[in-house]
Amino acid sequence: FGSQSGSFQDLDKIERLLNEGNIILPIFYNSFSAEIPKLLENQNGLKYDSTQIDKIVNLVLESFGRLRNSRKVFISYRRDQSTSVAIQLYEALERNNFDVFLDTHSIKQGEPFQDELWHRMTDCDVIVLLNTVGFLERKWCKEEIAEASVKQIGVLQLVWPNHKLEKMAEVCMPINLKDENFIDNIFSDKDHSKLTQEKVLEIIQQTESLRARNLAARQDSLITNFLSIAKKYGKTMTVQPQRFITEDIGDSKRRIFIPSVGIPQSTDYNQSSELKKEIQDFAVDKVYLIYDNVRIREKWLKHLDYLNEWLDVETIKKQEFEIWLKNN
């Protein structure tokens, strides 16, 4: 619908799409006002360049419900070695519409620090790890890597100059930093080291790319685990192209199981309930969200259990797949 020359076509179709509630992403090259029709002036646009391709793809996937809308990143670092770069990346990722967890900025006073940290890590899409010399010598830094591995969370690892990957961290996706990737080649000052703008943009681009691939892998892992246990108890289930699971239970009735990566939110319940209405050929008996509950804080698990009593969509914890499938 846009035009670099300002010669706009099919304006009536734009108006109809907007009235129907469709999402339209205006992408422009130089000037939003010159290249995008006035009808779309209230839409938040995106200036195109080669670094934005992954972001555009992810926005499209989010719009079609194939990628979750929350965009969560967890920054793992040592305060005594890379605080300034951690804060720099926190601000840059926030500007690019990520919800960023940084311990000094994201945990309010009075909260149990380590419990909240594990809880927030569970719900993130990507961990950006600042691997400075001796990073894994610290107990908590080592445990964060181990936790990411167990939860199958993608890790983008920034390896500092004059340092190499420790064996334990080789499962991560590495970016080997050089002296020249830091302003004035200063990389060892915890309070003043800063990455160049070019390198920051590359990190944001890699975070976008890793996010989509990792969320898909974690979703597939949930599906595989659930199906494996279902097969053990003689249940016949089908994975639909939209990546949810169906089970026919007779009398043209069907149960639906939807894998939810991270911590189930109200939007997940809502979208799942809408899916129930869209399936016309079977009477949907029940919709369930399946999720991994390890490291989610107890108060949130109790909240999800409470919602199960009142909503038409229920949750099933990964650690309870066996007992649920055996008894249902």
Short mmCIF file of C-alpha atoms in Angstrom, two decimals:
data_model
loop_
_atom_site.label_atom_id
_atom_site.label_comp_id
_atom_site.label_asym_id
_atom_site.label_seq_id
_atom_site.Cartn_x
_atom_site.Cartn_y
_atom_site.Cartn_z
CA PHE A 1 0.00 0.00 0.00
CA GLY A 2 2.96 2.32 0.46
CA SER A 3 4.84 4.19 -2.22
CA GLN A 4 8.16 6.02 -2.22
CA SER A 5 6.68 8.37 -4.80
CA GLY A 6 3.53 9.01 -2.74
CA SER A 7 1.31 7.35 -5.36
CA PHE A 8 -0.92 5.30 -3.07
CA GLN A 9 -3.21 2.53 -4.35
CA ASP A 10 -6.14 0.57 -2.93
CA LEU A 11 -6.93 3.00 -0.10
CA ASP A 12 -10.42 1.50 0.21
CA LYS A 13 -8.85 -1.88 0.99
CA ILE A 14 -6.73 -0.33 3.76
CA GLU A 15 -9.84 1.17 5.35
CA ARG A 16 -11.65 -2.18 5.22
CA LEU A 17 -8.67 -4.04 6.73
CA LEU A 18 -8.45 -1.54 9.58
CA ASN A 19 -12.19 -1.73 10.26
CA GLU A 20 -11.92 -5.53 10.45
CA GLY A 21 -9.20 -5.22 13.10
CA ASN A 22 -6.34 -6.49 10.97
CA ILE A 23 -2.77 -5.65 11.93
CA ILE A 24 -0.89 -3.54 9.40
CA LEU A 25 2.83 -2.89 9.78
CA PRO A 26 3.96 0.16 7.77
CA ILE A 27 7.58 -0.21 6.61
CA PHE A 28 9.30 2.81 5.09
CA TYR A 29 12.74 3.63 3.71
CA ASN A 30 13.29 7.33 4.40
CA SER A 31 10.13 9.23 5.34
CA PHE A 32 7.05 7.72 7.01
CA SER A 33 4.80 10.66 6.12
CA ALA A 34 5.89 10.68 2.45
CA GLU A 35 5.81 6.92 1.82
CA ILE A 36 2.86 5.71 3.94
CA PRO A 37 -0.82 6.65 3.30
CA LYS A 38 -2.43 9.07 5.75
CA LEU A 39 -4.94 6.34 6.66
CA LEU A 40 -2.08 4.54 8.41
CA GLU A 41 -0.61 7.52 10.23
CA ASN A 42 -1.66 6.11 13.61
CA GLN A 43 0.11 2.80 13.01
CA ASN A 44 3.57 2.50 14.53
CA GLY A 45 5.90 2.04 11.56
CA LEU A 46 9.36 0.59 11.12
CA LYS A 47 12.22 2.09 9.13
CA TYR A 48 13.69 -0.57 6.88
CA ASP A 49 17.31 -1.57 6.73
CA SER A 50 19.07 -4.93 6.42
CA THR A 51 19.39 -5.33 10.20
CA GLN A 52 15.59 -5.24 10.63
CA ILE A 53 14.73 -8.34 8.56
CA ASP A 54 14.53 -10.73 11.52
CA LYS A 55 12.47 -8.22 13.48
CA ILE A 56 9.98 -7.87 10.60
CA VAL A 57 9.68 -11.65 10.28
CA ASN A 58 9.11 -12.00 14.03
CA LEU A 59 6.44 -9.27 14.03
CA VAL A 60 4.62 -11.12 11.25
CA LEU A 61 4.83 -14.41 13.17
CA GLU A 62 3.53 -12.68 16.32
CA SER A 63 0.62 -11.19 14.38
CA PHE A 64 -0.43 -14.64 13.14
CA GLY A 65 -0.10 -16.12 16.62
CA ARG A 66 2.85 -18.31 15.63
CA LEU A 67 5.23 -16.55 18.02
CA ARG A 68 4.31 -15.20 21.43
CA ASN A 69 3.91 -11.44 21.68
CA SER A 70 6.04 -10.99 24.79
CA ARG A 71 9.68 -10.35 23.87
CA LYS A 72 11.73 -11.20 26.92
CA VAL A 73 15.50 -11.12 27.28
CA PHE A 74 17.60 -11.96 30.33
CA ILE A 75 21.07 -10.40 30.70
CA SER A 76 23.57 -12.55 32.61
CA TYR A 77 26.82 -10.87 33.68
CA ARG A 78 29.27 -10.24 36.52
CA ARG A 79 28.74 -6.90 38.22
CA ASP A 80 32.44 -6.54 39.01
CA GLN A 81 33.43 -6.97 35.35
CA SER A 82 30.83 -5.78 32.83
CA THR A 83 28.21 -3.56 34.47
CA SER A 84 28.51 -0.72 31.94
CA VAL A 85 28.04 -3.01 28.92
CA ALA A 86 25.12 -4.78 30.63
CA ILE A 87 23.37 -1.45 31.16
CA GLN A 88 24.18 -0.36 27.59
CA LEU A 89 22.56 -3.53 26.18
CA TYR A 90 19.63 -3.24 28.57
CA GLU A 91 18.84 0.23 27.22
CA ALA A 92 19.40 -0.75 23.57
CA LEU A 93 17.19 -3.85 23.79
CA GLU A 94 14.47 -1.86 25.59
CA ARG A 95 14.49 0.65 22.71
CA ASN A 96 13.94 -2.28 20.34
CA ASN A 97 10.77 -3.41 22.15
CA PHE A 98 12.28 -6.13 24.31
CA ASP A 99 11.23 -6.63 27.92
CA VAL A 100 14.70 -6.91 29.47
CA PHE A 101 15.63 -8.46 32.79
CA LEU A 102 18.70 -6.98 34.49
CA ASP A 103 19.07 -7.85 38.15
CA THR A 104 19.92 -4.31 39.29
CA HIS A 105 16.94 -2.84 37.41
CA SER A 106 14.29 -5.57 37.49
CA ILE A 107 13.99 -6.99 41.01
CA LYS A 108 12.31 -4.65 43.46
CA GLN A 109 13.32 -4.44 47.08
CA GLY A 110 11.67 -6.98 49.37
CA GLU A 111 11.45 -9.74 46.73
CA PRO A 112 13.37 -13.02 47.26
CA PHE A 113 16.25 -12.27 44.90
CA GLN A 114 17.23 -15.73 43.65
CA ASP A 115 13.65 -17.05 43.42
CA GLU A 116 12.61 -14.06 41.33
CA LEU A 117 15.72 -14.39 39.15
CA TRP A 118 14.95 -18.05 38.32
CA HIS A 119 11.29 -17.16 37.76
CA ARG A 120 12.16 -14.41 35.29
CA MET A 121 14.72 -16.60 33.50
CA THR A 122 12.05 -19.29 33.01
CA ASP A 123 9.88 -16.79 31.15
CA CYS A 124 12.57 -15.30 28.91
CA ASP A 125 13.11 -16.00 25.20
CA VAL A 126 16.88 -15.47 25.06
CA ILE A 127 19.72 -15.06 27.55
CA VAL A 128 22.41 -12.58 26.56
CA LEU A 129 25.47 -13.72 28.50
CA LEU A 130 28.46 -11.42 28.96
CA ASN A 131 31.28 -13.96 29.20
CA THR A 132 34.15 -12.05 30.75
CA VAL A 133 37.32 -13.70 32.06
CA GLY A 134 36.41 -15.86 35.07
CA PHE A 135 32.65 -15.54 34.48
CA LEU A 136 31.98 -19.16 35.36
CA GLU A 137 34.11 -19.04 38.50
CA ARG A 138 31.12 -17.52 40.29
CA LYS A 139 28.59 -20.01 41.64
CA TRP A 140 25.50 -18.13 40.46
CA CYS A 141 26.90 -17.45 36.98
CA LYS A 142 27.63 -21.16 36.55
CA GLU A 143 24.15 -22.06 37.78
CA GLU A 144 22.51 -19.65 35.33
CA ILE A 145 24.18 -21.47 32.42
CA ALA A 146 23.14 -24.85 33.82
CA GLU A 147 19.58 -23.61 34.34
CA ALA A 148 19.40 -22.29 30.77
CA SER A 149 20.52 -25.68 29.49
CA VAL A 150 17.86 -27.55 31.51
CA LYS A 151 15.13 -25.16 30.37
CA GLN A 152 16.45 -25.22 26.77
CA ILE A 153 16.66 -21.44 26.66
CA GLY A 154 18.79 -20.02 23.85
CA VAL A 155 21.96 -18.25 24.99
CA LEU A 156 23.69 -15.56 22.97
CA GLN A 157 27.17 -15.47 24.44
CA LEU A 158 29.38 -12.40 24.07
CA VAL A 159 32.95 -13.62 24.60
CA TRP A 160 35.30 -10.88 25.78
CA PRO A 161 38.65 -10.22 24.04
CA ASN A 162 41.59 -12.31 25.27
CA HIS A 163 39.13 -14.91 26.54
CA LYS A 164 37.76 -18.16 25.12
CA LEU A 165 34.66 -20.30 25.64
CA GLU A 166 34.77 -22.49 28.69
CA LYS A 167 33.76 -26.07 27.99
CA MET A 168 30.59 -25.72 30.05
CA ALA A 169 29.32 -22.85 27.92
CA GLU A 170 29.91 -24.37 24.48
CA VAL A 171 26.20 -25.07 24.01
CA CYS A 172 25.68 -21.32 23.57
CA MET A 173 25.71 -19.30 20.35
CA PRO A 174 28.94 -17.27 20.59
CA ILE A 175 29.90 -13.83 19.36
CA ASN A 176 33.65 -13.38 19.81
CA LEU A 177 34.31 -9.76 20.67
CA LYS A 178 37.50 -7.95 19.65
CA ASP A 179 39.21 -4.87 21.05
CA GLU A 180 37.86 -2.76 18.19
CA ASN A 181 34.25 -3.72 19.07
CA PHE A 182 34.62 -1.48 22.14
CA ILE A 183 34.75 2.31 22.07
CA ASP A 184 38.40 3.39 22.33
CA ASN A 185 39.32 -0.33 22.61
CA ILE A 186 38.47 -0.24 26.33
CA PHE A 187 36.92 -3.55 27.35
CA SER A 188 38.10 -4.23 30.92
CA ASP A 189 36.62 -1.24 32.78
CA LYS A 190 33.41 -2.43 34.46
CA ASP A 191 32.03 1.11 34.78
CA HIS A 192 33.11 2.73 31.52
CA SER A 193 33.54 0.10 28.79
CA LYS A 194 31.01 0.47 25.95
CA LEU A 195 30.40 -1.47 22.76
CA THR A 196 30.36 0.33 19.43
CA GLN A 197 26.94 1.10 17.96
CA GLU A 198 27.64 -1.26 15.05
CA LYS A 199 28.27 -4.19 17.41
CA VAL A 200 25.18 -3.35 19.51
CA LEU A 201 23.02 -3.48 16.37
CA GLU A 202 24.51 -6.86 15.46
CA ILE A 203 23.71 -8.20 18.93
CA ILE A 204 20.10 -7.00 18.67
CA GLN A 205 19.80 -8.65 15.25
CA GLN A 206 21.19 -11.95 16.55
CA THR A 207 18.85 -11.78 19.55
CA GLU A 208 15.85 -11.46 17.20
CA SER A 209 17.03 -14.42 15.12
CA LEU A 210 17.82 -16.68 18.08
CA ARG A 211 14.53 -15.81 19.79
CA ALA A 212 12.28 -17.23 17.05
CA ARG A 213 14.34 -20.41 16.62
CA ASN A 214 14.58 -21.04 20.35
CA LEU A 215 10.88 -20.54 21.06
CA ALA A 216 10.03 -23.00 18.29
CA ALA A 217 12.50 -25.56 19.69
CA ARG A 218 11.09 -25.24 23.23
CA GLN A 219 7.55 -25.60 21.93
CA ASP A 220 8.53 -28.74 20.00
CA SER A 221 10.21 -30.15 23.12
CA LEU A 222 7.00 -29.73 25.13
CA ILE A 223 4.98 -31.38 22.36
CA THR A 224 7.40 -34.31 22.07
CA ASN A 225 7.43 -34.92 25.81
CA PHE A 226 3.63 -34.79 26.06
CA LEU A 227 3.10 -37.12 23.08
CA SER A 228 5.64 -39.62 24.38
CA ILE A 229 3.78 -39.99 27.68
CA ALA A 230 0.38 -40.04 25.93
CA LYS A 231 1.55 -42.91 23.73
CA LYS A 232 2.64 -44.83 26.84
CA TYR A 233 -0.97 -44.77 28.03
CA GLY A 234 -2.42 -45.75 24.67
CA LYS A 235 -3.78 -42.35 23.70
CA THR A 236 -4.00 -41.34 20.03
CA MET A 237 -3.12 -37.71 19.52
CA THR A 238 -2.42 -35.57 16.45
CA VAL A 239 -0.16 -32.55 16.07
CA GLN A 240 -1.95 -29.99 13.92
CA PRO A 241 -0.09 -27.70 11.46
CA GLN A 242 -0.67 -24.79 13.88
CA ARG A 243 1.43 -26.74 16.47
CA PHE A 244 -1.30 -27.66 18.91
CA ILE A 245 -2.31 -31.23 19.81
CA THR A 246 -5.76 -32.74 19.38
CA GLU A 247 -7.27 -35.93 20.83
CA ASP A 248 -10.52 -37.34 19.52
CA ILE A 249 -12.53 -38.78 22.40
CA GLY A 250 -15.62 -40.15 20.63
CA ASP A 251 -19.05 -38.76 19.74
CA SER A 252 -17.30 -36.22 17.47
CA LYS A 253 -15.70 -34.58 20.49
CA ARG A 254 -12.14 -33.39 20.72
CA ARG A 255 -9.72 -32.22 23.40
CA ILE A 256 -7.08 -29.62 22.54
CA PHE A 257 -3.65 -29.25 24.15
CA ILE A 258 -1.69 -26.07 23.42
CA PRO A 259 2.03 -25.83 24.30
CA SER A 260 2.81 -22.61 26.15
CA VAL A 261 6.47 -21.58 26.37
CA GLY A 262 7.40 -19.75 29.56
CA ILE A 263 4.77 -18.70 32.10
CA PRO A 264 1.14 -18.84 30.89
CA GLN A 265 -0.45 -15.37 30.78
CA SER A 266 -4.03 -14.15 30.45
CA THR A 267 -3.49 -13.60 26.71
CA ASP A 268 -2.61 -17.30 26.33
CA TYR A 269 -5.90 -18.24 27.99
CA ASN A 270 -7.81 -15.84 25.76
CA GLN A 271 -6.23 -17.02 22.50
CA SER A 272 -6.80 -20.64 23.49
CA SER A 273 -10.45 -19.97 24.24
CA GLU A 274 -10.85 -18.27 20.85
CA LEU A 275 -9.32 -21.31 19.15
CA LYS A 276 -12.05 -23.44 20.70
CA LYS A 277 -14.67 -21.33 18.91
CA GLU A 278 -12.86 -21.52 15.57
CA ILE A 279 -12.85 -25.32 15.33
CA GLN A 280 -16.16 -26.02 13.66
CA ASP A 281 -15.95 -29.66 12.59
CA PHE A 282 -15.73 -31.09 16.13
CA ALA A 283 -17.39 -30.22 19.42
CA VAL A 284 -14.40 -29.17 21.52
CA ASP A 285 -14.74 -30.80 24.91
CA LYS A 286 -11.90 -28.97 26.65
CA VAL A 287 -8.84 -26.83 25.98
CA TYR A 288 -5.65 -27.20 27.99
CA LEU A 289 -2.42 -25.21 28.11
CA ILE A 290 0.62 -27.42 28.74
CA TYR A 291 3.71 -25.77 30.21
CA ASP A 292 6.95 -26.40 32.11
CA ASN A 293 6.47 -25.33 35.73
CA VAL A 294 10.08 -25.81 36.95
CA ARG A 295 11.45 -22.65 38.68
CA ILE A 296 8.16 -20.75 38.39
CA ARG A 297 7.45 -19.14 41.76
CA GLU A 298 4.95 -20.84 44.01
CA LYS A 299 2.68 -17.79 44.22
CA TRP A 300 2.27 -17.81 40.43
CA LEU A 301 1.60 -21.56 40.31
CA LYS A 302 -1.14 -21.06 42.91
CA HIS A 303 -2.59 -18.27 40.76
CA LEU A 304 -2.70 -20.59 37.72
CA ASP A 305 -4.35 -23.33 39.81
CA TYR A 306 -6.94 -20.78 40.94
CA LEU A 307 -7.69 -19.81 37.33
CA ASN A 308 -8.20 -23.48 36.48
CA GLU A 309 -11.26 -23.45 38.74
CA TRP A 310 -12.92 -20.52 36.98
CA LEU A 311 -11.89 -20.42 33.31
CA ASP A 312 -12.88 -22.66 30.42
CA VAL A 313 -9.16 -23.22 29.66
CA GLU A 314 -7.05 -25.18 32.14
CA THR A 315 -3.30 -25.66 32.55
CA ILE A 316 -1.32 -28.89 32.92
CA LYS A 317 2.18 -28.77 34.41
CA LYS A 318 4.95 -30.66 32.61
CA GLN A 319 5.90 -32.38 35.86
CA GLU A 320 2.31 -33.69 36.08
CA PHE A 321 1.95 -34.93 32.47
CA GLU A 322 2.39 -38.55 33.60
CA ILE A 323 -0.26 -38.56 36.31
CA TRP A 324 -2.70 -36.43 34.28
CA LEU A 325 -2.49 -38.60 31.16
CA LYS A 326 -2.77 -41.77 33.25
CA ASN A 327 -5.97 -40.60 34.95
CA ASN A 328 -7.65 -38.75 32.07
#
